[in-house]
mmCIF file of C-alpha atoms and ligand atoms in Angstrom:
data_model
loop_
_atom_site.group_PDB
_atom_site.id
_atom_site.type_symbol
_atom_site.label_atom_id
_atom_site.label_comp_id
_atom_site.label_asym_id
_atom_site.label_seq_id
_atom_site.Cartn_x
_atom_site.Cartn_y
_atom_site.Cartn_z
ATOM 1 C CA UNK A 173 -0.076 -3.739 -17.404
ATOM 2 C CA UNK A 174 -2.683 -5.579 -15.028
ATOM 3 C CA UNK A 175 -5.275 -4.071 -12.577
ATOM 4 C CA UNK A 176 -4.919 -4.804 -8.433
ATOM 5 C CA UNK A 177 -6.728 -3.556 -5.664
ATOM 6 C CA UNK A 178 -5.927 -3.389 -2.067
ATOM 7 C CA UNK A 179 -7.930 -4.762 0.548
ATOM 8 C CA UNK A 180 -7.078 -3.007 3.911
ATOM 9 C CA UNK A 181 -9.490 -0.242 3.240
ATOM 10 C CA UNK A 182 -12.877 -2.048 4.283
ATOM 11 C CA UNK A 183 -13.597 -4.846 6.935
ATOM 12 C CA UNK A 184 -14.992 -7.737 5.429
ATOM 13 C CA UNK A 185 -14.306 -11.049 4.219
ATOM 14 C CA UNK A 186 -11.982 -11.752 1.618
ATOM 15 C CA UNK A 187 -14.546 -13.836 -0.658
ATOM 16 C CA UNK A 188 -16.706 -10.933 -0.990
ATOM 17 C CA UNK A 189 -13.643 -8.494 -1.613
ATOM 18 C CA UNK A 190 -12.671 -11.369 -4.691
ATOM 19 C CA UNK A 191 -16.117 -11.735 -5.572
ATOM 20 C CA UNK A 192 -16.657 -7.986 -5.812
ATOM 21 C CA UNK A 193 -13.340 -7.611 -7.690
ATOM 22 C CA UNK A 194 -13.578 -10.111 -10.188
ATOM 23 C CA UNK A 195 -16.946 -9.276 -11.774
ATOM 24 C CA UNK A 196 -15.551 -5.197 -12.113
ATOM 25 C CA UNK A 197 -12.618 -6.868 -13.953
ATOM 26 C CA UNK A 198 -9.289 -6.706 -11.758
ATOM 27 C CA UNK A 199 -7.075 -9.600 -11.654
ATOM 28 C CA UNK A 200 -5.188 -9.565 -8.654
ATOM 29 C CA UNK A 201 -5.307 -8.496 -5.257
ATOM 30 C CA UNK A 202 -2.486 -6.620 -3.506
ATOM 31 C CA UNK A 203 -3.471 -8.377 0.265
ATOM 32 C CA UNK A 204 -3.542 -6.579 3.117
ATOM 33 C CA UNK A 205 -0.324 -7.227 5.443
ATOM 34 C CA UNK A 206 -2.201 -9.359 8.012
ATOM 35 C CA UNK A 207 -0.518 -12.864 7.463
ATOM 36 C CA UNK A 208 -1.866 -13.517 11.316
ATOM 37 C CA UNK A 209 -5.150 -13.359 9.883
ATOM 38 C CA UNK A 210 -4.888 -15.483 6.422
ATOM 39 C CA UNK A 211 -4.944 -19.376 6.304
ATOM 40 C CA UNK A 212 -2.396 -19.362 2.960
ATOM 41 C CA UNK A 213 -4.211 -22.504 1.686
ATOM 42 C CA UNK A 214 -7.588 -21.061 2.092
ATOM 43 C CA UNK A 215 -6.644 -17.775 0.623
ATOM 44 C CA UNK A 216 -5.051 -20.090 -2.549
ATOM 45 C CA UNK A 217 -8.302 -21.687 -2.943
ATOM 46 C CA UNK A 218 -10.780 -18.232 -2.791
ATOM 47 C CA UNK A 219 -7.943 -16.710 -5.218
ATOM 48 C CA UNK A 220 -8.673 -19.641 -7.681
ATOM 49 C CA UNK A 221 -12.439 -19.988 -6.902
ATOM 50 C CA UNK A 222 -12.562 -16.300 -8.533
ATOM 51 C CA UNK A 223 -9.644 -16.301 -10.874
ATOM 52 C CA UNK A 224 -7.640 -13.756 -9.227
ATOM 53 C CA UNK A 225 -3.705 -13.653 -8.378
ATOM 54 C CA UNK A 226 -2.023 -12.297 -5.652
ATOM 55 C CA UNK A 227 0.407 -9.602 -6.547
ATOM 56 C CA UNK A 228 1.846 -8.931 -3.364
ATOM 57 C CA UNK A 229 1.181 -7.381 0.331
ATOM 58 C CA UNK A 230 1.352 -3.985 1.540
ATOM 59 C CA UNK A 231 2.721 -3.690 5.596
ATOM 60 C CA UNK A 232 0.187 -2.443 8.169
ATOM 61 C CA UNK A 233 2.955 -0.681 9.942
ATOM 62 C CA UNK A 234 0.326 -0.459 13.216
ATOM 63 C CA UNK A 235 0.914 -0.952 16.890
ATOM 64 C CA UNK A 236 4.170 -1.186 17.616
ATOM 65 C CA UNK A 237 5.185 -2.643 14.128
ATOM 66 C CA UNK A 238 8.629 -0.111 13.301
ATOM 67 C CA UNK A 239 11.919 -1.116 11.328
ATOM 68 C CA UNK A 240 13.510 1.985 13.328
ATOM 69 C CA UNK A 241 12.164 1.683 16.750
ATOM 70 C CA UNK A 242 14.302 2.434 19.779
ATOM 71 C CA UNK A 243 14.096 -0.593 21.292
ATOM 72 C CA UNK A 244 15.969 -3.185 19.664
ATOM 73 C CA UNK A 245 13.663 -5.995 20.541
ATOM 74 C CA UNK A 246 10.697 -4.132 19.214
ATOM 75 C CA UNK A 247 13.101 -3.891 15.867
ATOM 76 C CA UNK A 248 13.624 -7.644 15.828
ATOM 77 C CA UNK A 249 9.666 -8.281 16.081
ATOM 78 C CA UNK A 250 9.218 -5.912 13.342
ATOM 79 C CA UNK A 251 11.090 -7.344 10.759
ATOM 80 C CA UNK A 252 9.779 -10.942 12.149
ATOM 81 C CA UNK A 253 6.334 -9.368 11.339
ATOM 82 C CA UNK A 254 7.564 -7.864 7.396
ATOM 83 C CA UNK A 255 9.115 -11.986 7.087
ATOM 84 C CA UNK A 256 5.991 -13.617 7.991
ATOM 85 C CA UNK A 257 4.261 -11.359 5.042
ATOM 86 C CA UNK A 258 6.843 -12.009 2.980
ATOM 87 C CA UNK A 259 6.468 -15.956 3.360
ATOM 88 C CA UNK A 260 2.468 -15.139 2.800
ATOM 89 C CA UNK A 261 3.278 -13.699 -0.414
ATOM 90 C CA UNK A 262 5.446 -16.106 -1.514
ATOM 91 C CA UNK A 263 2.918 -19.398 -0.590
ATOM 92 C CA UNK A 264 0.377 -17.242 -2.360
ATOM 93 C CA UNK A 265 2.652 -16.588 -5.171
ATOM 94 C CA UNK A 266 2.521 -13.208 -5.213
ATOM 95 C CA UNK A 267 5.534 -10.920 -6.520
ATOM 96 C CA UNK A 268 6.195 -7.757 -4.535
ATOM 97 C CA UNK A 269 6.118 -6.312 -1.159
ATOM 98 C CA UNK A 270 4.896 -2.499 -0.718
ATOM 99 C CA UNK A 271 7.229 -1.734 2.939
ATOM 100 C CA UNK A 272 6.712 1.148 4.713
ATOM 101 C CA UNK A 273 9.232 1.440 7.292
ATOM 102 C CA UNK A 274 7.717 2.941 10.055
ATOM 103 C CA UNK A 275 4.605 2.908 12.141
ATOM 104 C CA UNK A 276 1.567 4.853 10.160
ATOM 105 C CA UNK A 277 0.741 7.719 12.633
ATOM 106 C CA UNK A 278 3.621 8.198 14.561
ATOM 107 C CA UNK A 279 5.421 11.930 13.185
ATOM 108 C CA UNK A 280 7.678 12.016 16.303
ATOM 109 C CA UNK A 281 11.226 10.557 15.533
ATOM 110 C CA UNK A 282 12.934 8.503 19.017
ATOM 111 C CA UNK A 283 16.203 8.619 17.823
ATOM 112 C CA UNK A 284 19.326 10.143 16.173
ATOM 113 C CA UNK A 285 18.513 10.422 12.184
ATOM 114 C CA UNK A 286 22.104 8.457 11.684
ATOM 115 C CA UNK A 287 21.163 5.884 14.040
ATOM 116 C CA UNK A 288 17.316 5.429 12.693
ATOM 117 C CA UNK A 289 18.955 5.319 9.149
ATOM 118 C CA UNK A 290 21.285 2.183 10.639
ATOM 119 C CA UNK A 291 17.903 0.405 11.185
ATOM 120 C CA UNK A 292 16.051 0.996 8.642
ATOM 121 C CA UNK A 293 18.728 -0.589 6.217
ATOM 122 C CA UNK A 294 19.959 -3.078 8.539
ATOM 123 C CA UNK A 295 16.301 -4.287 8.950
ATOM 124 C CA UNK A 296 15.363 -4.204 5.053
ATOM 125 C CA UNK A 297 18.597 -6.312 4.646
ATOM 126 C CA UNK A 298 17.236 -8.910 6.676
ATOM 127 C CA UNK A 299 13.816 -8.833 3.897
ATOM 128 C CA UNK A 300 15.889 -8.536 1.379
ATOM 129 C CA UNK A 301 17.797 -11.809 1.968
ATOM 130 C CA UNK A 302 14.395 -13.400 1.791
ATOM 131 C CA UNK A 303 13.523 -12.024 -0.899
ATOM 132 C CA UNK A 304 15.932 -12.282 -2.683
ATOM 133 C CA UNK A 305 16.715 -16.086 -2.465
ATOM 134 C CA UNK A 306 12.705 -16.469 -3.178
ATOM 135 C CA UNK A 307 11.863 -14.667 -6.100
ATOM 136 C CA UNK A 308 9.809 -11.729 -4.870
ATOM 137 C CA UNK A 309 10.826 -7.801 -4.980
ATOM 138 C CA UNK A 310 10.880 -5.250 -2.000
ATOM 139 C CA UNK A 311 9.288 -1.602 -2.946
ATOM 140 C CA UNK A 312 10.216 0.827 -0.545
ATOM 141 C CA UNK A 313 6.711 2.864 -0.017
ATOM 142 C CA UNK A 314 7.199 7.032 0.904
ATOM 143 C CA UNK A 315 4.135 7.980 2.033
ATOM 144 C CA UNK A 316 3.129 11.329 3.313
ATOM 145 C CA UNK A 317 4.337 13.520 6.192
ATOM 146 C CA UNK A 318 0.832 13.185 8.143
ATOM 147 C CA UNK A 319 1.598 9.271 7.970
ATOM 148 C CA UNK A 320 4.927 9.153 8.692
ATOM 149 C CA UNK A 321 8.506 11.804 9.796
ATOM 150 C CA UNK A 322 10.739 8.821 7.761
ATOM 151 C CA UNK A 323 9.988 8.261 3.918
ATOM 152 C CA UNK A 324 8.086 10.759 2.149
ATOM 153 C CA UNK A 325 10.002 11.281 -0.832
ATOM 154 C CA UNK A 326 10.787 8.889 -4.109
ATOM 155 C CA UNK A 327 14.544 10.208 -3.870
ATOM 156 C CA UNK A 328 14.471 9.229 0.414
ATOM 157 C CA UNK A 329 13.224 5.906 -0.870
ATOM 158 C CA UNK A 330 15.628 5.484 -3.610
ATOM 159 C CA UNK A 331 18.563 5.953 -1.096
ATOM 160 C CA UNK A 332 17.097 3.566 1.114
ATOM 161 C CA UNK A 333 16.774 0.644 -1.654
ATOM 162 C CA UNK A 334 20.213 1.848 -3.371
ATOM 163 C CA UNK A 335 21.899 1.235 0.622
ATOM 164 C CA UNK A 336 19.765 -2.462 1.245
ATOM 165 C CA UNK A 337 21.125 -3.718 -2.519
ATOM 166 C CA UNK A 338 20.797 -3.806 -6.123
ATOM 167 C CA UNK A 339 17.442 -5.291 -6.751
ATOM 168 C CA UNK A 340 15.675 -3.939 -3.910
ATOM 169 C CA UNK A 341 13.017 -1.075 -5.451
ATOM 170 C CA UNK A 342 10.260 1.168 -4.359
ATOM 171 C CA UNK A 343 7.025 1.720 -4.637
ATOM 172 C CA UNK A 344 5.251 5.096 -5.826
ATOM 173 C CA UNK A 345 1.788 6.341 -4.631
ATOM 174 C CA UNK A 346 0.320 8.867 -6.473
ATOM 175 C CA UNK A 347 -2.094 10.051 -3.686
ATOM 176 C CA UNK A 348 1.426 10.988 -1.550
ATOM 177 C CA UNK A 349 3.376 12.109 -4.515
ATOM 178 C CA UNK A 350 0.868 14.569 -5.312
ATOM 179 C CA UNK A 351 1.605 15.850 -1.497
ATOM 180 C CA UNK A 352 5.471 15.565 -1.344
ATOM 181 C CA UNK A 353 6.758 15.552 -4.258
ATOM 182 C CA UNK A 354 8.088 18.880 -6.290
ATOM 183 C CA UNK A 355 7.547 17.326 -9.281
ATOM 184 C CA UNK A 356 6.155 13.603 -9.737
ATOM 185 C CA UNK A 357 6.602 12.571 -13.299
ATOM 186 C CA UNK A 358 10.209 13.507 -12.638
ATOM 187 C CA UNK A 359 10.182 11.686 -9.547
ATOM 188 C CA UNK A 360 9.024 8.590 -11.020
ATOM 189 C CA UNK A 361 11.585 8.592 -14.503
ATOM 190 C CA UNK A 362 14.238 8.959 -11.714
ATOM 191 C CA UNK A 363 13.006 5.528 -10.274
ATOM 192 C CA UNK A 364 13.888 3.687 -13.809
ATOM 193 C CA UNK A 365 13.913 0.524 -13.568
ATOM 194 C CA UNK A 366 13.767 0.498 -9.533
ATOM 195 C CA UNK A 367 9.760 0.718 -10.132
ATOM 196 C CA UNK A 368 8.518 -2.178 -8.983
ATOM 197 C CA UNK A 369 5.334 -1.131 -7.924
ATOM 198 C CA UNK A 370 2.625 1.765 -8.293
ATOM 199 C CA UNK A 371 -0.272 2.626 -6.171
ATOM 200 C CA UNK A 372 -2.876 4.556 -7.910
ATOM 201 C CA UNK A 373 -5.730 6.960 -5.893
ATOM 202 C CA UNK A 374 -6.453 10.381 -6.983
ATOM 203 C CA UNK A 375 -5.449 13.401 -4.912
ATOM 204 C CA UNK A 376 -8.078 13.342 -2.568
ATOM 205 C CA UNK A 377 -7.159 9.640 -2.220
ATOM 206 C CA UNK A 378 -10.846 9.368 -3.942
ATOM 207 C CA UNK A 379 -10.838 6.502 -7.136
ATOM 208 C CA UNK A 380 -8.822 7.332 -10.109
ATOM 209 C CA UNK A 381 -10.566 10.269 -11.853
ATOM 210 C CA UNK A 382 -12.458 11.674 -8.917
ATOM 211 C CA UNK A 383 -10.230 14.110 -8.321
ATOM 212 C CA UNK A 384 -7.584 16.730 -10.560
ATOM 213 C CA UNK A 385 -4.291 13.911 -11.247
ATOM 214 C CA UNK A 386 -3.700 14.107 -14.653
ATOM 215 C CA UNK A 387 -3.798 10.051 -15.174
ATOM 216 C CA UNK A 388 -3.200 10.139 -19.072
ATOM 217 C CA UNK A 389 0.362 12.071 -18.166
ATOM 218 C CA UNK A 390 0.962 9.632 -14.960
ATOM 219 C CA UNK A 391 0.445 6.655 -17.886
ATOM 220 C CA UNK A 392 2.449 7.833 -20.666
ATOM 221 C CA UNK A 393 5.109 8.674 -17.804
ATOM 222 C CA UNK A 394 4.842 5.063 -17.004
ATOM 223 C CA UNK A 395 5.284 3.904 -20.331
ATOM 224 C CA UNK A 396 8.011 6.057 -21.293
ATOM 225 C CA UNK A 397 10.021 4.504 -17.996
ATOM 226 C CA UNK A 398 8.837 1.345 -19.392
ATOM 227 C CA UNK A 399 6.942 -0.275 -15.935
ATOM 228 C CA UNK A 400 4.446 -2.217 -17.083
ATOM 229 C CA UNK A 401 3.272 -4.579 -13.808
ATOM 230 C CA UNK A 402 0.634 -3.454 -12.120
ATOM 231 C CA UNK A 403 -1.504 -0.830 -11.353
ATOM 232 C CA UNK A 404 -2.726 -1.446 -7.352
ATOM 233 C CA UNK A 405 -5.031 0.378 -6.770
ATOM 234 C CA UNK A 406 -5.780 2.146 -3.161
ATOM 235 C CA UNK A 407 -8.386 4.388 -2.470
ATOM 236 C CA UNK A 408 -9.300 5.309 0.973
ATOM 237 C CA UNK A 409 -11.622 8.072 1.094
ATOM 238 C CA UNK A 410 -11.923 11.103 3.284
ATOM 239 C CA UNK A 411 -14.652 11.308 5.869
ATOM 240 C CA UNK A 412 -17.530 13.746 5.419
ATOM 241 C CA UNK A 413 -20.043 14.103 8.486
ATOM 242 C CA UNK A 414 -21.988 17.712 7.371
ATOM 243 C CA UNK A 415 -24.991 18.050 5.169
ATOM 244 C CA UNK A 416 -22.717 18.880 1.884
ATOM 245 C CA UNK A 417 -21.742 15.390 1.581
ATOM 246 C CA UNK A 418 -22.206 14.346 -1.821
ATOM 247 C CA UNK A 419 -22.502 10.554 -1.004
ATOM 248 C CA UNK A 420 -24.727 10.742 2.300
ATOM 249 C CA UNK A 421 -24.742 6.856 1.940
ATOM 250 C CA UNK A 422 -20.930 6.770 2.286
ATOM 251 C CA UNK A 423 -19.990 6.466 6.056
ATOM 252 C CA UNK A 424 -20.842 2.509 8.223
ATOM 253 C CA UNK A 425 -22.149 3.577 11.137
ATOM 254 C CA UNK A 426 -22.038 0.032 12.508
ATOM 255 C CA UNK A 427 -19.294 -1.784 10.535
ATOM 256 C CA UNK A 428 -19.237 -5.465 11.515
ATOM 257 C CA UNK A 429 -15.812 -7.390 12.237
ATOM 258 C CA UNK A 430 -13.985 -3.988 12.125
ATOM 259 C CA UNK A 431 -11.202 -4.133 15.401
ATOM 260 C CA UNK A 432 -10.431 -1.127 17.068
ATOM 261 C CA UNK A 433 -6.696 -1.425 15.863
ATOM 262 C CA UNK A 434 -8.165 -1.403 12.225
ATOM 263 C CA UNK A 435 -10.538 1.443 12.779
ATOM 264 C CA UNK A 436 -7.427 3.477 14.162
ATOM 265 C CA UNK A 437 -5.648 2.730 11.195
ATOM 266 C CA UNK A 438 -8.727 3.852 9.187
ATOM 267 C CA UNK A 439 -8.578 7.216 11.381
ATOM 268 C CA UNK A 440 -4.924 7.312 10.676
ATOM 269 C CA UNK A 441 -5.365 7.329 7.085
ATOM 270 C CA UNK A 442 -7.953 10.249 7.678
ATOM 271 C CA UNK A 443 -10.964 7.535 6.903
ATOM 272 C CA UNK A 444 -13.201 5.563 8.439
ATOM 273 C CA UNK A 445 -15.170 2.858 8.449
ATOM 274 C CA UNK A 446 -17.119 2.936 4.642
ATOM 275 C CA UNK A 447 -20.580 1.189 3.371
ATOM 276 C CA UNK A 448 -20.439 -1.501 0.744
ATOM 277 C CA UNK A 449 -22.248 0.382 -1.800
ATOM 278 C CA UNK A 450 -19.684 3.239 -1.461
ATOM 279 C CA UNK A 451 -16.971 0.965 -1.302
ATOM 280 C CA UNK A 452 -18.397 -0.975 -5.152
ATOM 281 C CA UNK A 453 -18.488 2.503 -6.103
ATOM 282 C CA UNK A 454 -15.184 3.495 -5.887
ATOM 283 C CA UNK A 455 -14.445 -0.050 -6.899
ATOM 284 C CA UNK A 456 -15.981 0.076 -9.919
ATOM 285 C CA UNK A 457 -14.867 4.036 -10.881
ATOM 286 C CA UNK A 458 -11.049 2.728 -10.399
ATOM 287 C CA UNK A 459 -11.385 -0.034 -12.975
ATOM 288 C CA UNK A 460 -13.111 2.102 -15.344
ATOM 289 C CA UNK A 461 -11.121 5.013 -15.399
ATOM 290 C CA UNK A 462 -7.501 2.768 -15.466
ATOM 291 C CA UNK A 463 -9.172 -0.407 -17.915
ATOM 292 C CA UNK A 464 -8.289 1.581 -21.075
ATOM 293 C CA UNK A 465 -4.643 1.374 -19.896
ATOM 294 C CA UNK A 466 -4.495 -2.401 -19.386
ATOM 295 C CA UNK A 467 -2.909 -4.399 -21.682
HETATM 296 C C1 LER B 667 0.437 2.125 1.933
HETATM 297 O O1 LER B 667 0.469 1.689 0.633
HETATM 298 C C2 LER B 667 -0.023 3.481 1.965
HETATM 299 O O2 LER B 667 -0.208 4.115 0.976
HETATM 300 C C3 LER B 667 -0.236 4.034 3.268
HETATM 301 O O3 LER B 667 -1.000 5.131 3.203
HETATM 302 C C4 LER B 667 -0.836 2.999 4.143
HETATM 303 O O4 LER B 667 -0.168 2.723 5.173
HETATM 304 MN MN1 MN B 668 0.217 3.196 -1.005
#
């Protein structure tokens, strides 16, 4: 099992992110889905420079990025955009792709559920074609209802890859099992072998350990199903403006190279824009609570 972190949770540059990373112990990044802001060869050589491996991307499903829009010209962009990150991952040789259908934010469906379903598989197809004649594996991301009205549940997602083909998988989250799902160490043994990737926060989508998951039951649930890739982790933590705030250091009031379409995203993840110090902090507390599990 190896350690990953995501990256789309604070603006700044990537060398400090690797930097950071690599003296708390991870070995691989899980890149943000912004292939219009990476140079592939530079990212290669900052990956080396710190000994760290790309394990995949995660979509930024923001904007008007949406595999079951409406329009079917905003449809054909959007799986352009989930092809250019899958091209990233593969010149960075990375493994897996975290996709989340539809645009984070928008709970309002535009269409007939038979007719959004259409897209959705007919535009995973398209990635999956990719994918599939590169090397790389497609995890189908639910995520929760605040985030998104499409794919909230392991056994939605499941459908979805089971419909695209036979090696496309899906990709668990604790933070939005813990909020959909009935039951999520059942959920995940019905994944099997269609794992392909896990995303670890706790429940208050605070590091590993900061909150009530029960992470030696979420291991030895993993183990028994037998996945043992990676462990990405993905904090993003809540925002707390009143007096009770037990890390008064923790919010950037003047974050620098921060866009306004990344600060929404931020927002839309119920976040905002977080110091460095906070940000090593929950850094650090991920790696030692899951480092014990590595092998
Ligand atoms: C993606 O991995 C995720 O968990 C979402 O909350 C972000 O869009
Ligand atoms: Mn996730």
């Amino acid at each position: 099992m190896r350690l990953a972190i995501h990256n789309w949770m604070r603006a700044e540059t990537l060398e400090s992110t690797l930097k950071r990373i690599s003296a708390l112990g991870y070995t691989h990044l899980e890149i943000q889905g912004a292939p219009e802001m990476y140079d592939t060869q530079e990212v290669k050589e900052l990956l080396e420079k710190y000994g760290i491996q790309c394990w995949g991307s995660v979509t930024l499903m923001l904007e008007e990025r949406n595999l079951l829009a409406k329009d079917p010209d905003q449809r054909k962009r959007s799986v352009q955009y989930v092809l250019d990150l899958a091209q990233m991952v593969k010149d960075l040789g990375g493994k897996v792709i975290s996709l989340v259908p539809a645009t984070v934010g928008k709970i309002i469906p535009d269409a007939r559920p038979e007719e959004e379903w259409e897209w959705a598989v007919e535009g995973v197809k398209q990635v999956y074609e990719f994918t599939e004649a590169n090397g790389l594996r497609i995890g189908i991301e639910p995520i929760n209802r605040f985030e998104t009205y499409f794919i909230n549940r392991g056994d939605q997602a499941l459908a979805l890859a089971e419909a695209v083909g036979p090696n496309c998988g899906v990709c668990l989250d604790t933070f939005h099992m813990n909020i959909e799902e009935v039951d999520m160490f059942a959920t995940m043994k019905r994944m099997g072998s269609r794992l392909v990737n896990f995303h670890v926060a706790d429940n208050n989508r605070m590091a590993p350990g900061m909150g009530k998951l029960d992470w030696k039951r979420i291991m030895s649930t993993l183990a028994e199903i037998g996945y043992d890739e990676t462990l990405s982790v993905e904090f993003c933590p809540p925002i707390d403006r009143t007096p009770a705030n037990p890390y008064p250091n923790s919010i950037d009031e003047a974050p620098e190279g921060l866009s306004e379409e990344q600060l929404k995203f931020l927002q839309d993840h119920g976040s905002t824009a977080i110091t460095e110090e906070f940000y090593s902090m929950l850094t650090q507390r991920s790696a030692d609570l899951l480092k014990p599990y590595l092998s």
